[in-house]
Short mmCIF file of C-alpha atoms in Angstrom, two decimals:
data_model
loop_
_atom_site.label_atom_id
_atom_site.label_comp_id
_atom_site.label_asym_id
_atom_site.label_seq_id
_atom_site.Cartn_x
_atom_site.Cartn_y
_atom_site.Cartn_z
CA UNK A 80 42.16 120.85 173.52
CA UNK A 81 45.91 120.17 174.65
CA UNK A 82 45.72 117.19 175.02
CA UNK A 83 46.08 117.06 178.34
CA UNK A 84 44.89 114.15 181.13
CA UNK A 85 41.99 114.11 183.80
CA UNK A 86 38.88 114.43 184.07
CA UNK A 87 36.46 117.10 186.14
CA UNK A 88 33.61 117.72 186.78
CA UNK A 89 31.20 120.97 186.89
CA UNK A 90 28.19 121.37 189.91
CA UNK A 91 25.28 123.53 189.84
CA UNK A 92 24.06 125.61 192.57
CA UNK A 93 20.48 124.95 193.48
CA UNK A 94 19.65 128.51 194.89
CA UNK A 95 21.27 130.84 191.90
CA UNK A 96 21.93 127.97 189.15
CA UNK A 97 25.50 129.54 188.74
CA UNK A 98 27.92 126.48 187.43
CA UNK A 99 31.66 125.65 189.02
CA UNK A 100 34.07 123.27 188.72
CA UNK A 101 34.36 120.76 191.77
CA UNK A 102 36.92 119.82 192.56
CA UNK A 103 38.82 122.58 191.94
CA UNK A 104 42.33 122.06 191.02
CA UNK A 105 45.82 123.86 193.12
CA UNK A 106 46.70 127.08 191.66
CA UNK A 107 49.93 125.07 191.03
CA UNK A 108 48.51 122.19 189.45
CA UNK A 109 45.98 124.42 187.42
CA UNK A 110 48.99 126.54 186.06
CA UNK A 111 49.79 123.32 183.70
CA UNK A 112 46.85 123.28 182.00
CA UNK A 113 48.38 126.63 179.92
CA UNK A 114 50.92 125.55 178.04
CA UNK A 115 53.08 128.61 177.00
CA UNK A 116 53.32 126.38 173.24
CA UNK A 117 50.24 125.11 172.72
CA UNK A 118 47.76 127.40 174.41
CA UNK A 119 45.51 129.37 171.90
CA UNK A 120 45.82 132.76 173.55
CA UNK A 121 49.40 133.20 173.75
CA UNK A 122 49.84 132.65 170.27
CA UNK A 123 47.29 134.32 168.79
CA UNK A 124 48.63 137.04 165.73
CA UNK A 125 48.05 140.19 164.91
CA UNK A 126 44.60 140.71 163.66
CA UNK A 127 45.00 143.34 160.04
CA UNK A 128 44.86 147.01 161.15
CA UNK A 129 44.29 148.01 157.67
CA UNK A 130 42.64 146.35 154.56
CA UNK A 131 44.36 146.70 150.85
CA UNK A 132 42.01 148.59 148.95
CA UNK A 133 41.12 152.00 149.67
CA UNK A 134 37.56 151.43 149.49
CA UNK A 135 38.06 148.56 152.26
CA UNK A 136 39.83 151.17 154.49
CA UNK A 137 36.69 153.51 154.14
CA UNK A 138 34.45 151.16 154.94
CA UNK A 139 36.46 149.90 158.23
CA UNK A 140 36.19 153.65 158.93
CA UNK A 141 32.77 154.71 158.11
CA UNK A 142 32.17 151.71 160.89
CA UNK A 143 34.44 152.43 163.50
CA UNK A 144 33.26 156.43 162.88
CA UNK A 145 29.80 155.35 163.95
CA UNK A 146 31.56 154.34 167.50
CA UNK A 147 32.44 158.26 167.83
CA UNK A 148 35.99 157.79 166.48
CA UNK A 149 37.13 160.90 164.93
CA UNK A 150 37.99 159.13 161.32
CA UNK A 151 38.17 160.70 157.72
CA UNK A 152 36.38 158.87 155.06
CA UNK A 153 37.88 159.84 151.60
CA UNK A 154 35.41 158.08 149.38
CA UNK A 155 31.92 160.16 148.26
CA UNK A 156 30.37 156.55 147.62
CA UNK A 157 30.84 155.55 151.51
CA UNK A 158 29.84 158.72 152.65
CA UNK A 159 26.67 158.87 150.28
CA UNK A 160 25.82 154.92 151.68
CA UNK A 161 27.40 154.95 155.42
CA UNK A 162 24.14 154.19 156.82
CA UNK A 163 23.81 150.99 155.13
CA UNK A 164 27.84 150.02 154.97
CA UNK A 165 27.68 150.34 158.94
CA UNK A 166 24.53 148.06 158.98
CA UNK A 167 25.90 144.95 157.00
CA UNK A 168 29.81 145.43 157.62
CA UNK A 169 29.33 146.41 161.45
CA UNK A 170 30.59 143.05 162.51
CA UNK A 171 33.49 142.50 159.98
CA UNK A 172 34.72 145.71 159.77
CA UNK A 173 34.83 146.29 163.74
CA UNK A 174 37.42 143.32 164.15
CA UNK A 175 34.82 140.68 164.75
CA UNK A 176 33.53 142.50 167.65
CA UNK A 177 30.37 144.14 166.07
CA UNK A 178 28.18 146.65 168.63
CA UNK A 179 30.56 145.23 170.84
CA UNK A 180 33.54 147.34 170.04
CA UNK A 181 33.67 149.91 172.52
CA UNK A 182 32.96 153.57 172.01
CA UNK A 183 35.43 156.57 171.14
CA UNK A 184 36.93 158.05 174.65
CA UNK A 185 38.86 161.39 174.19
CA UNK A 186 41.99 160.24 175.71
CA UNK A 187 40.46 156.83 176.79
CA UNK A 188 42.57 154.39 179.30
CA UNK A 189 41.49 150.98 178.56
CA UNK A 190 42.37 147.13 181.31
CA UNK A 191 41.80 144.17 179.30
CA UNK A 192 42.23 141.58 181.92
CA UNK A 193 43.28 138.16 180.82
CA UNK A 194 44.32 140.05 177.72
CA UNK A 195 46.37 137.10 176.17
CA UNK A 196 48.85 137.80 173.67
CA UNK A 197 47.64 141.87 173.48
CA UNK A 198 45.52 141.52 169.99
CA UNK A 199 42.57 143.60 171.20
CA UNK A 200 44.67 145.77 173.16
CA UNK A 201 46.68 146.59 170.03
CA UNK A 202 43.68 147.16 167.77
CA UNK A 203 42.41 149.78 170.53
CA UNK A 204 46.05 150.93 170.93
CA UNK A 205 45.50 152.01 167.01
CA UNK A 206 42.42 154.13 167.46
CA UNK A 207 43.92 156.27 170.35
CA UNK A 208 43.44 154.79 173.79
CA UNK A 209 46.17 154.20 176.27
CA UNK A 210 46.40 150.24 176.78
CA UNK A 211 46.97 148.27 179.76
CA UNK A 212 47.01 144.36 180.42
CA UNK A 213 47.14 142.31 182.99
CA UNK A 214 47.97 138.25 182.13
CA UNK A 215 48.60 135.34 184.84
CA UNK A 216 51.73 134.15 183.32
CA UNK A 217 54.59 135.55 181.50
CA UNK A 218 54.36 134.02 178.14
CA UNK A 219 51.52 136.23 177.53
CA UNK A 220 52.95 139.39 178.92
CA UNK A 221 56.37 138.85 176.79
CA UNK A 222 54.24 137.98 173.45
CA UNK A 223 52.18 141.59 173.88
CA UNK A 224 54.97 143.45 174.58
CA UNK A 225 57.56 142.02 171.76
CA UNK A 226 54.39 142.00 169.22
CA UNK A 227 52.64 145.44 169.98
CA UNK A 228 54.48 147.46 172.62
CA UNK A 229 51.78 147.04 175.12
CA UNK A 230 52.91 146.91 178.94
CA UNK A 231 51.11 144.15 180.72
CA UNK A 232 51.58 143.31 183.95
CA UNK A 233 51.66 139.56 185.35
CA UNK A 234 49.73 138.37 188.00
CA UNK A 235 46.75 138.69 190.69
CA UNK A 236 44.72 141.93 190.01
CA UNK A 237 45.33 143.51 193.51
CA UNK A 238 49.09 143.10 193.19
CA UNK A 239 49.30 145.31 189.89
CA UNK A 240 48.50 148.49 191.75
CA UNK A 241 46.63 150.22 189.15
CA UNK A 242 45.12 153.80 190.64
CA UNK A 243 41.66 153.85 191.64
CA UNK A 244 39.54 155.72 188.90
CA UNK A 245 42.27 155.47 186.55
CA UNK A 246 40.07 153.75 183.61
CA UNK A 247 37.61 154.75 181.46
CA UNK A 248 36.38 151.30 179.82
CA UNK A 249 37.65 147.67 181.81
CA UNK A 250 37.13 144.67 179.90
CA UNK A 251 36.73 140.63 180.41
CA UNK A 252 36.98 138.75 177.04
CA UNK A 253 36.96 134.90 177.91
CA UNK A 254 38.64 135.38 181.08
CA UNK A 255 36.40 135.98 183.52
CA UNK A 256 35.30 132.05 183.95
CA UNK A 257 39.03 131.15 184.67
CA UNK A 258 39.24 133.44 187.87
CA UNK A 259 38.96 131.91 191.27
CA UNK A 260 37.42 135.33 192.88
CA UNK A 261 35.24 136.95 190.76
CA UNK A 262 33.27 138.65 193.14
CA UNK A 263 36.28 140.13 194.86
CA UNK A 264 38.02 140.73 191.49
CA UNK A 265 34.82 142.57 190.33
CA UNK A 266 34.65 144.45 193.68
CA UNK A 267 38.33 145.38 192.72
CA UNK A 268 37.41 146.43 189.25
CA UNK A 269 34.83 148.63 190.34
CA UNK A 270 37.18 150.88 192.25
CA UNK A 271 39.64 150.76 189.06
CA UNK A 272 36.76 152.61 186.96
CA UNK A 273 36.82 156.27 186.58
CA UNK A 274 32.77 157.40 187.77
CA UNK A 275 30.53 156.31 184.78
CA UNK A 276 33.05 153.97 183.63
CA UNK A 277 32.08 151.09 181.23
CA UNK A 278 32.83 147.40 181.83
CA UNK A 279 32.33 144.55 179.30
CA UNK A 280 32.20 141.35 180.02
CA UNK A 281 31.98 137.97 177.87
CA UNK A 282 32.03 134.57 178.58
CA UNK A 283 30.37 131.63 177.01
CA UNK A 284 26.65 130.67 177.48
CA UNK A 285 26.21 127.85 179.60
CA UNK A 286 22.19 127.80 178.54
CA UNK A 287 23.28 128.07 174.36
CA UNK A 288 21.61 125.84 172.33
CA UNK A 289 24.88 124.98 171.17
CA UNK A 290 25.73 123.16 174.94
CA UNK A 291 22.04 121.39 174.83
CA UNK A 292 23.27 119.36 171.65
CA UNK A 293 26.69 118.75 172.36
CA UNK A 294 26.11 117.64 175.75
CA UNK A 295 29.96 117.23 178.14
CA UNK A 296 31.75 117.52 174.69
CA UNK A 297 30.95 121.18 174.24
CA UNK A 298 33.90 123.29 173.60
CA UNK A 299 33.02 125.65 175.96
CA UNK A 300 33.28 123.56 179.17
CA UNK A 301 37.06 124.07 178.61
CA UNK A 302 38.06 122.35 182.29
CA UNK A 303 39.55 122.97 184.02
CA UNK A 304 40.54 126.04 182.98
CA UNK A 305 36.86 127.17 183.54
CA UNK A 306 36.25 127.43 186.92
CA UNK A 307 33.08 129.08 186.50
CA UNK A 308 30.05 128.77 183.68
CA UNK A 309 27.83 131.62 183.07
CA UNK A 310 24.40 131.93 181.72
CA UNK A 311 22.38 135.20 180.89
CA UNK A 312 20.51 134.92 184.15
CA UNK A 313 23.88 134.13 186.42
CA UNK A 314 25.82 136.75 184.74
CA UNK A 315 23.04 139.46 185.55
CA UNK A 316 22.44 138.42 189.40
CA UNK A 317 26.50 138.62 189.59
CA UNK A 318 26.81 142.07 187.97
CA UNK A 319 24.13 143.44 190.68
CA UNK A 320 25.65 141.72 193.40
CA UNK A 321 28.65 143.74 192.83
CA UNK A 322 27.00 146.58 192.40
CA UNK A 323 27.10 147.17 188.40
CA UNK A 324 24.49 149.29 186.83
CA UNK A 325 22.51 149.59 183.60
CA UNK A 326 23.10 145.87 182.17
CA UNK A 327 22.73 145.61 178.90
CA UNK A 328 22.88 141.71 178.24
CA UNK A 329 23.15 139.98 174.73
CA UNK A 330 24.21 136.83 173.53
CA UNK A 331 25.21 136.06 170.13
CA UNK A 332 26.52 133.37 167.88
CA UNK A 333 29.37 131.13 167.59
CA UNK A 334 30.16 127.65 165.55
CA UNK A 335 32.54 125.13 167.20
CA UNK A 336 30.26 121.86 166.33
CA UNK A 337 33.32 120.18 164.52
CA UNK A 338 35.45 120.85 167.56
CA UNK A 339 32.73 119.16 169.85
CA UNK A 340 32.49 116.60 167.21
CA UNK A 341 36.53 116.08 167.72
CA UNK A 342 36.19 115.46 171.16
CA UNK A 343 33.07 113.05 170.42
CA UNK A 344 35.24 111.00 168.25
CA UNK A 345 38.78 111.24 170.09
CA UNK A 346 36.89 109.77 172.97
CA UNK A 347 35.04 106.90 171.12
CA UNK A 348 38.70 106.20 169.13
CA UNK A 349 40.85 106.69 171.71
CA UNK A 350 43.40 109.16 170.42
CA UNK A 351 44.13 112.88 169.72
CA UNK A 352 43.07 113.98 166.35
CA UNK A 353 45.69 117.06 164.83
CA UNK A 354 43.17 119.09 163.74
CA UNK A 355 39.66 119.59 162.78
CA UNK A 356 40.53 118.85 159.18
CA UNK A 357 41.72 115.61 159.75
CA UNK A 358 37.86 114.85 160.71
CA UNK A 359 35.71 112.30 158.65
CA UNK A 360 33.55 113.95 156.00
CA UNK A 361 30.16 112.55 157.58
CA UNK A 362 31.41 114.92 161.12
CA UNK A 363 31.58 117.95 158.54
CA UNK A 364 28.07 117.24 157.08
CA UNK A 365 26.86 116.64 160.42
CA UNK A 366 28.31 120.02 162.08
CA UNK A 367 27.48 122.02 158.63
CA UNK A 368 23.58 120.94 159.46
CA UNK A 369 23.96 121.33 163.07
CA UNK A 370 25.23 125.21 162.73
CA UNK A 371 21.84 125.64 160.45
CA UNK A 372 19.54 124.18 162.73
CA UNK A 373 21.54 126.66 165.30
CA UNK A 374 21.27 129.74 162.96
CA UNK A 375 17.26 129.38 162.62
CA UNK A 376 16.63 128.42 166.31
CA UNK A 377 18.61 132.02 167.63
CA UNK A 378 16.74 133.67 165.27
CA UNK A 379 13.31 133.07 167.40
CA UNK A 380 15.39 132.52 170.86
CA UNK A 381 18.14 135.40 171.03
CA UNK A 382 19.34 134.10 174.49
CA UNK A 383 19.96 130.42 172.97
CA UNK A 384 23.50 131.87 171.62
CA UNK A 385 27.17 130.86 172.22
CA UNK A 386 28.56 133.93 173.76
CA UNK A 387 27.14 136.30 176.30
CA UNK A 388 27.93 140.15 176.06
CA UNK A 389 27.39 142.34 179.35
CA UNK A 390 27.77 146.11 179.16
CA UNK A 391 27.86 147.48 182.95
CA UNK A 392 28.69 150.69 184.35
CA UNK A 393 30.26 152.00 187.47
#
């Protein structure tokens, strides 16, 4: 992805099936394998708080409303049609994140750990809740605070001394596989979360069909920044071996075949390819068909896609 050197490799428990990298690099060594210039989640921008139309903003509304978020919707036509609005523009409208976006907290506190450059923090920071972070290295930290305002705090988890039931909703978007401790971090967690407190977790799916076809040039390997690889089954047994409750468990669907493509034919050529653009035409075909095939399979097996989503609670 950075084009970085080495090479790794992952190992799969026999008892629980959970996947790790082995060996795993020094915390000093690992620390160069996120470059503060190219690494995607430092840079990331702002995602639009606001569309241009009016109608647009109603929509966004009438779907972040349905979350319990005390909004105003202006136009009659919305109002008169919310029910189907919120069913085909749930996704879209709620930032990407779909069902996923969390629900409305009267004076919510939210912990986005491994929060990157603050971009989900900042779109909850809009709709009312108070927003912490916590990143592993400064670059991060400085981006979300000179972007958004958000205070994020750099380092381990137990070192940022957050009180003890101090948050109502903790979250892990794609950061959970790069910690070394996630049982201890999760124990940690667990005492951060005000009583009936909601943690969400996603990582990608180790078990998608997605990592069947592509094979050790999946996308989602990501090593060795991953130090762990999650299915729905290993995610489960590790959310009730820390004691989370009432699971709700989901995966859902991604498309990063030209990307595992790239790294098919950067290996076979030899050299580092700019961009996905700058791929043959045949590739693009090739993906383009393999995202159908993908589509049609997830339809019958709804654990086959990219991404797992957890709901816990305390």
């Amino acid at each position: 992805m950075n084009d970085l050197p080495g090479q790794f490799a992952n190992v799969r428990c026999c008892q629980c099936g959970l996947i790790r990298l082995s060996p795993r690099p020094t915390s000093e060594k690992l620390g160069s394998f996120y470059p503060n210039d190219t690494y995607y989640s430092y840079g990331q921008n702002s995602v639009s708080q606001e569309t241009d139309f009016p109608i647009k903003q109603d929509i966004r509304r009438s779907v972040i409303a349905s979350f319990g978020y005390p909004l105003r919707i202006n136009s009659k036509l919305v109002t008169l049609v919310r029910p189907i609005i919120n069913r085909f523009f749930l996704r879209r409208a709620a930032y990407g994140f779909g069902k996923r976006f969390p629900k409305y907290v009267p004076n919510g506190r939210a912990l986005d750990i491994g929060c990157g450059s603050g971009v989900f923090l900042s779109i909850l920071k809009q709709y009312g809740w108070n927003v912490r972070g916590l990143e592993l290295k400064h670059a991060a930290a400085d981006a979300a605070k000179e972007k958004f305002g958000i205070d994020v705090s750099v380092g381990d988890l137990a070192d940022a001394n957050f009180e003890e039931e101090s948050f109502d909703y903790i979250s892990f978007n794609h950061s959970l596989e790069h910690l070394p401790n996630i049982i201890e971090v999760l124990g940690q967690v667990k005492k951060l979360l005000k009583p009936d407190g909601l943690l969400y977790v996603e990582v990608p799916n180790a078990n998608s069909l997605s990592q069947r076809i592509s094979g050790k040039y999946w996308l989602h390997w990501d090593v060795p920044r991953h130090l762990y690889s999650f299915t729905p089954k290993t995610l489960k047994s590790l959310m009730r071996k820390t004691g989370f409750q009432d699971l709700k468990i989901e995966t859902f669907r991604a498309d990063f075949y030209l990307s595992d493509l790239r790294y098919r034919r950067e290996e076979d050529l030899g050299f580092h390819f700019a961009s996905d653009s700058d791929l043959p035409m045949s590739d693009r075909v090739h993906a383009h068909f393999l995202k159908i095939l993908t589509d049609l399979y997830f339809l019958i097996y709804k654990q086959s896609g990219d991404y797992i989503s957890c709901f816990a609670r305390k």
